[in-house]
PDB file of C-alpha atoms in Angstrom:
ATOM      1  CA  ASP A 708     -26.219  -2.651  17.748  1.00 69.00           C
ATOM      2  CA  VAL A 709     -26.623   1.099  17.921  1.00 68.00           C
ATOM      3  CA  LYS A 710     -28.961   2.373  15.308  1.00 89.00           C
ATOM      4  CA  VAL A 711     -29.195   5.949  14.139  1.00 95.00           C
ATOM      5  CA  THR A 712     -31.876   6.542  11.547  1.00 95.00           C
ATOM      6  CA  GLN A 713     -32.542   9.595   9.443  1.00 96.00           C
ATOM      7  CA  SER A 714     -35.974  10.324   8.057  1.00 89.00           C
ATOM      8  CA  SER A 715     -34.978  10.647   4.409  1.00 91.00           C
ATOM      9  CA  ARG A 716     -32.074   9.442   2.284  1.00 94.00           C
ATOM     10  CA  TYR A 717     -32.746  11.973  -0.470  1.00 96.00           C
ATOM     11  CA  LEU A 718     -34.638  15.238  -0.351  1.00 96.00           C
ATOM     12  CA  VAL A 719     -35.251  17.922  -2.958  1.00 97.00           C
ATOM     13  CA  LYS A 720     -36.558  21.287  -1.806  1.00 97.00           C
ATOM     14  CA  ARG A 721     -37.063  24.701  -3.336  1.00 97.00           C
ATOM     15  CA  THR A 722     -35.289  27.866  -2.277  1.00 97.00           C
ATOM     16  CA  GLY A 723     -37.092  29.538   0.614  1.00 97.00           C
ATOM     17  CA  GLU A 724     -38.821  26.407   1.868  1.00 97.00           C
ATOM     18  CA  LYS A 725     -38.632  25.391   5.503  1.00 97.00           C
ATOM     19  CA  VAL A 726     -36.945  21.993   5.733  1.00 97.00           C
ATOM     20  CA  PHE A 727     -37.012  19.497   8.577  1.00 97.00           C
ATOM     21  CA  LEU A 728     -34.451  16.715   8.872  1.00 97.00           C
ATOM     22  CA  GLU A 729     -35.219  14.147  11.527  1.00 97.00           C
ATOM     23  CA  CYS A 730     -32.828  11.860  13.366  1.00 97.00           C
ATOM     24  CA  VAL A 731     -33.694   9.095  15.818  1.00 97.00           C
ATOM     25  CA  GLN A 732     -31.349   6.924  17.889  1.00 95.00           C
ATOM     26  CA  ASP A 733     -32.367   3.824  19.782  1.00 93.00           C
ATOM     27  CA  MET A 734     -29.603   3.514  22.400  1.00 88.00           C
ATOM     28  CA  ASP A 735     -30.578   6.128  24.984  1.00 89.00           C
ATOM     29  CA  HIS A 736     -27.588   8.312  24.098  1.00 89.00           C
ATOM     30  CA  GLU A 737     -27.348  11.709  25.758  1.00 89.00           C
ATOM     31  CA  ASN A 738     -25.353  13.373  22.984  1.00 90.00           C
ATOM     32  CA  MET A 739     -26.600  13.999  19.471  1.00 93.00           C
ATOM     33  CA  PHE A 740     -25.011  15.907  16.605  1.00 95.00           C
ATOM     34  CA  TRP A 741     -25.755  17.308  13.165  1.00 97.00           C
ATOM     35  CA  TYR A 742     -22.970  17.618  10.595  1.00 97.00           C
ATOM     36  CA  ARG A 743     -22.854  18.542   6.977  1.00 97.00           C
ATOM     37  CA  GLN A 744     -20.433  16.799   4.665  1.00 96.00           C
ATOM     38  CA  ASP A 745     -19.091  18.502   1.564  1.00 94.00           C
ATOM     39  CA  PRO A 746     -16.340  17.331  -0.792  1.00 89.00           C
ATOM     40  CA  GLY A 747     -12.954  18.687   0.218  1.00 87.00           C
ATOM     41  CA  LEU A 748     -14.321  20.116   3.473  1.00 90.00           C
ATOM     42  CA  GLY A 749     -14.904  16.962   5.485  1.00 91.00           C
ATOM     43  CA  LEU A 750     -17.536  16.936   8.222  1.00 94.00           C
ATOM     44  CA  ARG A 751     -18.467  20.238   9.764  1.00 94.00           C
ATOM     45  CA  LEU A 752     -20.504  20.453  12.966  1.00 93.00           C
ATOM     46  CA  ILE A 753     -23.720  22.444  12.735  1.00 96.00           C
ATOM     47  CA  TYR A 754     -25.281  21.898  16.166  1.00 95.00           C
ATOM     48  CA  PHE A 755     -25.063  19.422  18.992  1.00 92.00           C
ATOM     49  CA  SER A 756     -27.096  18.588  22.062  1.00 92.00           C
ATOM     50  CA  TYR A 757     -26.063  17.163  25.432  1.00 87.00           C
ATOM     51  CA  ASP A 758     -29.557  16.547  26.719  1.00 87.00           C
ATOM     52  CA  VAL A 759     -33.218  17.111  26.024  1.00 89.00           C
ATOM     53  CA  LYS A 760     -33.995  20.759  25.263  1.00 85.00           C
ATOM     54  CA  MET A 761     -30.303  21.619  25.351  1.00 88.00           C
ATOM     55  CA  LYS A 762     -28.369  22.695  22.281  1.00 91.00           C
ATOM     56  CA  GLU A 763     -24.990  24.145  21.443  1.00 91.00           C
ATOM     57  CA  LYS A 764     -23.826  25.815  18.249  1.00 92.00           C
ATOM     58  CA  GLY A 765     -21.151  24.090  16.271  1.00 90.00           C
ATOM     59  CA  ASP A 766     -18.875  25.646  13.681  1.00 89.00           C
ATOM     60  CA  ILE A 767     -21.480  26.534  11.041  1.00 94.00           C
ATOM     61  CA  PRO A 768     -24.879  27.179  12.695  1.00 95.00           C
ATOM     62  CA  GLU A 769     -25.938  30.070  10.454  1.00 95.00           C
ATOM     63  CA  GLY A 770     -29.162  29.320   8.613  1.00 96.00           C
ATOM     64  CA  TYR A 771     -29.969  26.318  10.791  1.00 97.00           C
ATOM     65  CA  SER A 772     -31.789  25.619  14.022  1.00 97.00           C
ATOM     66  CA  VAL A 773     -32.378  22.438  15.985  1.00 97.00           C
ATOM     67  CA  SER A 774     -34.953  20.907  18.274  1.00 96.00           C
ATOM     68  CA  ARG A 775     -34.618  18.153  20.846  1.00 95.00           C
ATOM     69  CA  GLU A 776     -37.900  17.564  22.638  1.00 94.00           C
ATOM     70  CA  LYS A 777     -37.220  13.892  23.349  1.00 94.00           C
ATOM     71  CA  LYS A 778     -33.947  12.184  24.165  1.00 93.00           C
ATOM     72  CA  GLU A 779     -34.024   9.908  21.143  1.00 95.00           C
ATOM     73  CA  ARG A 780     -34.906  12.534  18.535  1.00 96.00           C
ATOM     74  CA  PHE A 781     -32.878  15.458  17.226  1.00 97.00           C
ATOM     75  CA  SER A 782     -34.237  17.582  14.405  1.00 97.00           C
ATOM     76  CA  LEU A 783     -32.368  19.940  12.128  1.00 97.00           C
ATOM     77  CA  ILE A 784     -34.369  22.807  10.675  1.00 98.00           C
ATOM     78  CA  LEU A 785     -33.460  24.936   7.689  1.00 97.00           C
ATOM     79  CA  GLU A 786     -35.597  28.006   8.255  1.00 94.00           C
ATOM     80  CA  SER A 787     -35.425  29.197   4.638  1.00 97.00           C
ATOM     81  CA  ALA A 788     -33.499  26.812   2.446  1.00 97.00           C
ATOM     82  CA  SER A 789     -30.887  28.240   0.124  1.00 97.00           C
ATOM     83  CA  THR A 790     -28.883  26.649  -2.679  1.00 97.00           C
ATOM     84  CA  ASN A 791     -25.677  26.824  -0.614  1.00 96.00           C
ATOM     85  CA  GLN A 792     -27.300  24.423   1.840  1.00 98.00           C
ATOM     86  CA  THR A 793     -27.284  21.664  -0.765  1.00 98.00           C
ATOM     87  CA  SER A 794     -25.211  19.015   0.977  1.00 97.00           C
ATOM     88  CA  MET A 795     -25.078  15.663   2.697  1.00 97.00           C
ATOM     89  CA  TYR A 796     -26.383  15.928   6.259  1.00 98.00           C
ATOM     90  CA  LEU A 797     -25.224  13.425   8.834  1.00 97.00           C
ATOM     91  CA  CYS A 798     -26.677  12.828  12.268  1.00 97.00           C
ATOM     92  CA  ALA A 799     -24.666  11.145  15.034  1.00 95.00           C
ATOM     93  CA  SER A 800     -25.156  10.140  18.634  1.00 93.00           C
ATOM     94  CA  SER A 801     -22.908   9.080  21.509  1.00 88.00           C
ATOM     95  CA  LEU A 802     -23.335   7.809  25.036  1.00 78.00           C
ATOM     96  CA  LEU A 803     -19.978   8.539  26.566  1.00 67.00           C
ATOM     97  CA  GLU A 804     -17.445  11.128  25.567  1.00 67.00           C
ATOM     98  CA  TYR A 805     -15.992   8.965  22.873  1.00 70.00           C
ATOM     99  CA  GLU A 806     -17.404   7.073  19.968  1.00 82.00           C
ATOM    100  CA  GLN A 807     -19.977   8.731  17.775  1.00 88.00           C
ATOM    101  CA  TYR A 808     -22.405   6.577  15.826  1.00 92.00           C
ATOM    102  CA  PHE A 809     -23.548   8.016  12.521  1.00 95.00           C
ATOM    103  CA  GLY A 810     -26.740   7.637  10.560  1.00 95.00           C
ATOM    104  CA  PRO A 811     -26.701   6.935   6.802  1.00 94.00           C
ATOM    105  CA  GLY A 812     -27.103  10.583   5.860  1.00 96.00           C
ATOM    106  CA  THR A 813     -29.650  12.696   4.015  1.00 97.00           C
ATOM    107  CA  ARG A 814     -28.627  14.134   0.683  1.00 96.00           C
ATOM    108  CA  LEU A 815     -30.456  17.444   0.395  1.00 97.00           C
ATOM    109  CA  THR A 816     -30.709  19.331  -2.870  1.00 97.00           C
ATOM    110  CA  VAL A 817     -32.081  22.861  -2.818  1.00 97.00           C
ATOM    111  CA  THR A 818     -33.126  24.171  -6.241  1.00 97.00           C
TER     112      THR A 818
ATOM    113  CA  GLN B 416     -10.067  27.365   9.840  1.00 69.00           C
ATOM    114  CA  GLN B 417      -9.395  23.655   9.587  1.00 77.00           C
ATOM    115  CA  GLN B 418      -8.355  22.456  13.040  1.00 89.00           C
ATOM    116  CA  VAL B 419      -7.280  19.050  11.776  1.00 94.00           C
ATOM    117  CA  LYS B 420      -5.326  18.916   8.522  1.00 96.00           C
ATOM    118  CA  GLN B 421      -5.462  15.645   6.595  1.00 97.00           C
ATOM    119  CA  SER B 422      -3.434  14.399   3.636  1.00 96.00           C
ATOM    120  CA  PRO B 423      -3.446  13.139   1.000  1.00 97.00           C
ATOM    121  CA  GLN B 424      -6.851  13.944  -0.457  1.00 96.00           C
ATOM    122  CA  SER B 425      -6.782  10.743  -2.471  1.00 97.00           C
ATOM    123  CA  LEU B 426      -4.640   7.635  -2.484  1.00 97.00           C
ATOM    124  CA  ILE B 427      -4.312   4.701  -4.851  1.00 98.00           C
ATOM    125  CA  VAL B 428      -2.569   1.585  -3.559  1.00 98.00           C
ATOM    126  CA  GLN B 429      -1.957  -1.853  -5.006  1.00 98.00           C
ATOM    127  CA  LYS B 430      -3.528  -4.826  -3.269  1.00 97.00           C
ATOM    128  CA  GLY B 431      -1.176  -6.019  -0.555  1.00 97.00           C
ATOM    129  CA  GLY B 432       0.498  -2.645  -0.202  1.00 97.00           C
ATOM    130  CA  ILE B 433       0.561  -0.255   2.736  1.00 98.00           C
ATOM    131  CA  SER B 434      -1.806   2.717   2.808  1.00 98.00           C
ATOM    132  CA  ILE B 435      -0.719   5.691   4.894  1.00 98.00           C
ATOM    133  CA  ILE B 436      -2.892   8.687   5.722  1.00 98.00           C
ATOM    134  CA  ASN B 437      -1.569  11.577   7.772  1.00 98.00           C
ATOM    135  CA  CYS B 438      -3.186  14.142  10.030  1.00 98.00           C
ATOM    136  CA  ALA B 439      -1.850  17.119  11.942  1.00 97.00           C
ATOM    137  CA  TYR B 440      -3.321  19.415  14.553  1.00 95.00           C
ATOM    138  CA  GLU B 441      -2.329  22.491  16.532  1.00 90.00           C
ATOM    139  CA  ASN B 442      -4.613  22.562  19.539  1.00 88.00           C
ATOM    140  CA  THR B 443      -3.059  20.822  22.558  1.00 87.00           C
ATOM    141  CA  ALA B 444      -6.492  20.587  24.187  1.00 87.00           C
ATOM    142  CA  PHE B 445      -7.350  17.648  21.922  1.00 90.00           C
ATOM    143  CA  ASP B 446      -7.411  14.434  23.941  1.00 88.00           C
ATOM    144  CA  TYR B 447      -8.850  11.713  21.719  1.00 90.00           C
ATOM    145  CA  PHE B 448      -8.081  10.905  18.096  1.00 94.00           C
ATOM    146  CA  PRO B 449     -10.371   8.541  16.180  1.00 94.00           C
ATOM    147  CA  TRP B 450     -10.312   7.436  12.573  1.00 97.00           C
ATOM    148  CA  TYR B 451     -13.570   6.880  10.743  1.00 96.00           C
ATOM    149  CA  GLN B 452     -14.188   4.824   7.618  1.00 97.00           C
ATOM    150  CA  GLN B 453     -16.991   5.708   5.231  1.00 97.00           C
ATOM    151  CA  PHE B 454     -18.284   3.611   2.354  1.00 96.00           C
ATOM    152  CA  PRO B 455     -20.406   5.170  -0.406  1.00 91.00           C
ATOM    153  CA  GLY B 456     -23.993   5.678   0.692  1.00 88.00           C
ATOM    154  CA  LYS B 457     -23.184   5.042   4.345  1.00 91.00           C
ATOM    155  CA  GLY B 458     -22.401   7.186   7.342  1.00 93.00           C
ATOM    156  CA  PRO B 459     -18.878   7.135   8.797  1.00 95.00           C
ATOM    157  CA  ALA B 460     -18.098   4.318  11.221  1.00 94.00           C
ATOM    158  CA  LEU B 461     -15.403   4.267  13.888  1.00 93.00           C
ATOM    159  CA  LEU B 462     -12.391   2.276  12.725  1.00 95.00           C
ATOM    160  CA  ILE B 463      -9.783   2.779  15.428  1.00 95.00           C
ATOM    161  CA  ALA B 464      -8.928   5.445  17.986  1.00 93.00           C
ATOM    162  CA  ILE B 465      -6.036   6.513  20.193  1.00 94.00           C
ATOM    163  CA  ARG B 466      -5.394   8.703  23.200  1.00 91.00           C
ATOM    164  CA  PRO B 467      -2.289  10.921  23.366  1.00 89.00           C
ATOM    165  CA  ASP B 468      -0.658   8.936  26.179  1.00 91.00           C
ATOM    166  CA  VAL B 469      -0.048   6.078  23.728  1.00 92.00           C
ATOM    167  CA  SER B 470       2.279   6.259  20.713  1.00 94.00           C
ATOM    168  CA  GLU B 471       0.795   3.397  18.732  1.00 96.00           C
ATOM    169  CA  LYS B 472      -2.351   1.327  18.610  1.00 96.00           C
ATOM    170  CA  LYS B 473      -2.898  -1.678  16.419  1.00 97.00           C
ATOM    171  CA  GLU B 474      -6.101  -3.483  15.556  1.00 96.00           C
ATOM    172  CA  GLY B 475      -5.675  -6.175  12.948  1.00 96.00           C
ATOM    173  CA  ARG B 476      -4.317  -4.593   9.765  1.00 97.00           C
ATOM    174  CA  PHE B 477      -4.983  -1.055  11.016  1.00 98.00           C
ATOM    175  CA  THR B 478      -2.454   0.898  13.079  1.00 97.00           C
ATOM    176  CA  ILE B 479      -2.489   4.441  14.416  1.00 97.00           C
ATOM    177  CA  SER B 480       0.872   6.065  15.018  1.00 96.00           C
ATOM    178  CA  PHE B 481       0.789   9.104  17.284  1.00 96.00           C
ATOM    179  CA  ASN B 482       3.517  11.712  17.692  1.00 95.00           C
ATOM    180  CA  LYS B 483       2.507  14.059  20.485  1.00 93.00           C
ATOM    181  CA  SER B 484       5.473  16.393  20.203  1.00 93.00           C
ATOM    182  CA  ALA B 485       4.939  16.850  16.471  1.00 95.00           C
ATOM    183  CA  LYS B 486       1.143  16.989  16.886  1.00 95.00           C
ATOM    184  CA  GLN B 487       0.728  14.436  14.149  1.00 97.00           C
ATOM    185  CA  PHE B 488      -0.979  11.100  13.841  1.00 97.00           C
ATOM    186  CA  SER B 489      -1.341   8.686  11.000  1.00 98.00           C
ATOM    187  CA  LEU B 490      -3.316   5.642   9.924  1.00 98.00           C
ATOM    188  CA  HIS B 491      -1.463   2.713   8.407  1.00 98.00           C
ATOM    189  CA  ILE B 492      -3.390  -0.009   6.613  1.00 98.00           C
ATOM    190  CA  MET B 493      -1.202  -3.055   6.109  1.00 98.00           C
ATOM    191  CA  ASP B 494      -1.843  -5.590   3.357  1.00 98.00           C
ATOM    192  CA  SER B 495      -4.431  -3.263   1.819  1.00 98.00           C
ATOM    193  CA  GLN B 496      -7.413  -4.992   0.207  1.00 97.00           C
ATOM    194  CA  PRO B 497      -9.948  -3.839  -2.390  1.00 97.00           C
ATOM    195  CA  GLY B 498     -12.579  -3.969   0.373  1.00 97.00           C
ATOM    196  CA  ASP B 499     -10.649  -1.223   2.173  1.00 98.00           C
ATOM    197  CA  SER B 500     -11.533   1.187  -0.642  1.00 98.00           C
ATOM    198  CA  ALA B 501     -13.433   3.928   1.184  1.00 97.00           C
ATOM    199  CA  THR B 502     -13.084   7.458   2.459  1.00 97.00           C
ATOM    200  CA  TYR B 503     -11.153   7.828   5.706  1.00 98.00           C
ATOM    201  CA  PHE B 504     -11.512  10.716   8.134  1.00 97.00           C
ATOM    202  CA  CYS B 505      -9.276  11.533  11.036  1.00 97.00           C
ATOM    203  CA  ALA B 506     -10.764  13.483  13.906  1.00 95.00           C
ATOM    204  CA  ALA B 507      -9.835  15.062  17.221  1.00 93.00           C
ATOM    205  CA  ARG B 508     -11.871  15.775  20.308  1.00 89.00           C
ATOM    206  CA  LYS B 509     -11.395  18.880  22.418  1.00 80.00           C
ATOM    207  CA  THR B 510     -11.582  18.247  26.143  1.00 65.00           C
ATOM    208  CA  ASN B 511     -13.092  21.528  27.249  1.00 63.00           C
ATOM    209  CA  THR B 512     -16.007  21.484  24.819  1.00 62.00           C
ATOM    210  CA  GLY B 513     -17.489  18.204  25.893  1.00 61.00           C
ATOM    211  CA  ASN B 514     -17.870  15.803  23.048  1.00 71.00           C
ATOM    212  CA  GLN B 515     -17.193  18.111  20.098  1.00 81.00           C
ATOM    213  CA  PHE B 516     -15.122  16.516  17.388  1.00 88.00           C
ATOM    214  CA  TYR B 517     -13.168  18.218  14.619  1.00 91.00           C
ATOM    215  CA  PHE B 518     -12.780  16.232  11.431  1.00 93.00           C
ATOM    216  CA  GLY B 519     -10.161  16.224   8.718  1.00 94.00           C
ATOM    217  CA  THR B 520     -11.178  16.759   5.114  1.00 95.00           C
ATOM    218  CA  GLY B 521     -11.061  13.057   4.256  1.00 96.00           C
ATOM    219  CA  THR B 522      -8.927  10.758   2.109  1.00 97.00           C
ATOM    220  CA  SER B 523     -10.421   8.707  -0.681  1.00 97.00           C
ATOM    221  CA  LEU B 524      -8.564   5.389  -0.755  1.00 98.00           C
ATOM    222  CA  THR B 525      -8.705   3.107  -3.773  1.00 98.00           C
ATOM    223  CA  VAL B 526      -7.050  -0.296  -3.550  1.00 98.00           C
ATOM    224  CA  ILE B 527      -6.391  -1.779  -6.978  1.00 97.00           C
ATOM    225  CA  PRO B 528      -6.655  -5.583  -7.279  1.00 93.00           C
TER     226      PRO B 528
END
């Protein structure tokens, strides 16, 4: 079974803090993704990566950056957290150009 | 703007009934249309998917109907069960941007016993 794990299920941070969300997949997938999920807005793509050290902006990259130093790990960084970044963050990975496998999500609250 | 429009936002169905969720898109570059199911506290999981060269795909109680000319596709859940209560997302993949998916806004389905 494909497993995508995220470092935290719940996280509470203060405004202005630098926040790291980690995602690890165990199936040697080339593609990895970060989404945020908000009620009424569905899943919106923040960044994705086709390979190590490669990254592409999604639909809402502002305020975020990513790092992919190893194939299995994809990190999402909030450079200076703001209250409007309070959300559920979902990581996903895929091998081929089809199915994406999602992690359980990290619910981030910025106060 | 929302590239995939999904309706309804919420749906309540009696046990044994048919649940229908609809999605529409505009971009003809989309070439793969999956549906994801998400239970509370979990990430979305692929339920069923279709390519635009097929008008219908059935897997057990779940069926996707695809209308290429109308740019619409829908999920039908036959004999709906309380265990089907979840949030459902339709999605579409754009060919020329690799593996980038665009998701609908989600439908919260409640199946009443």
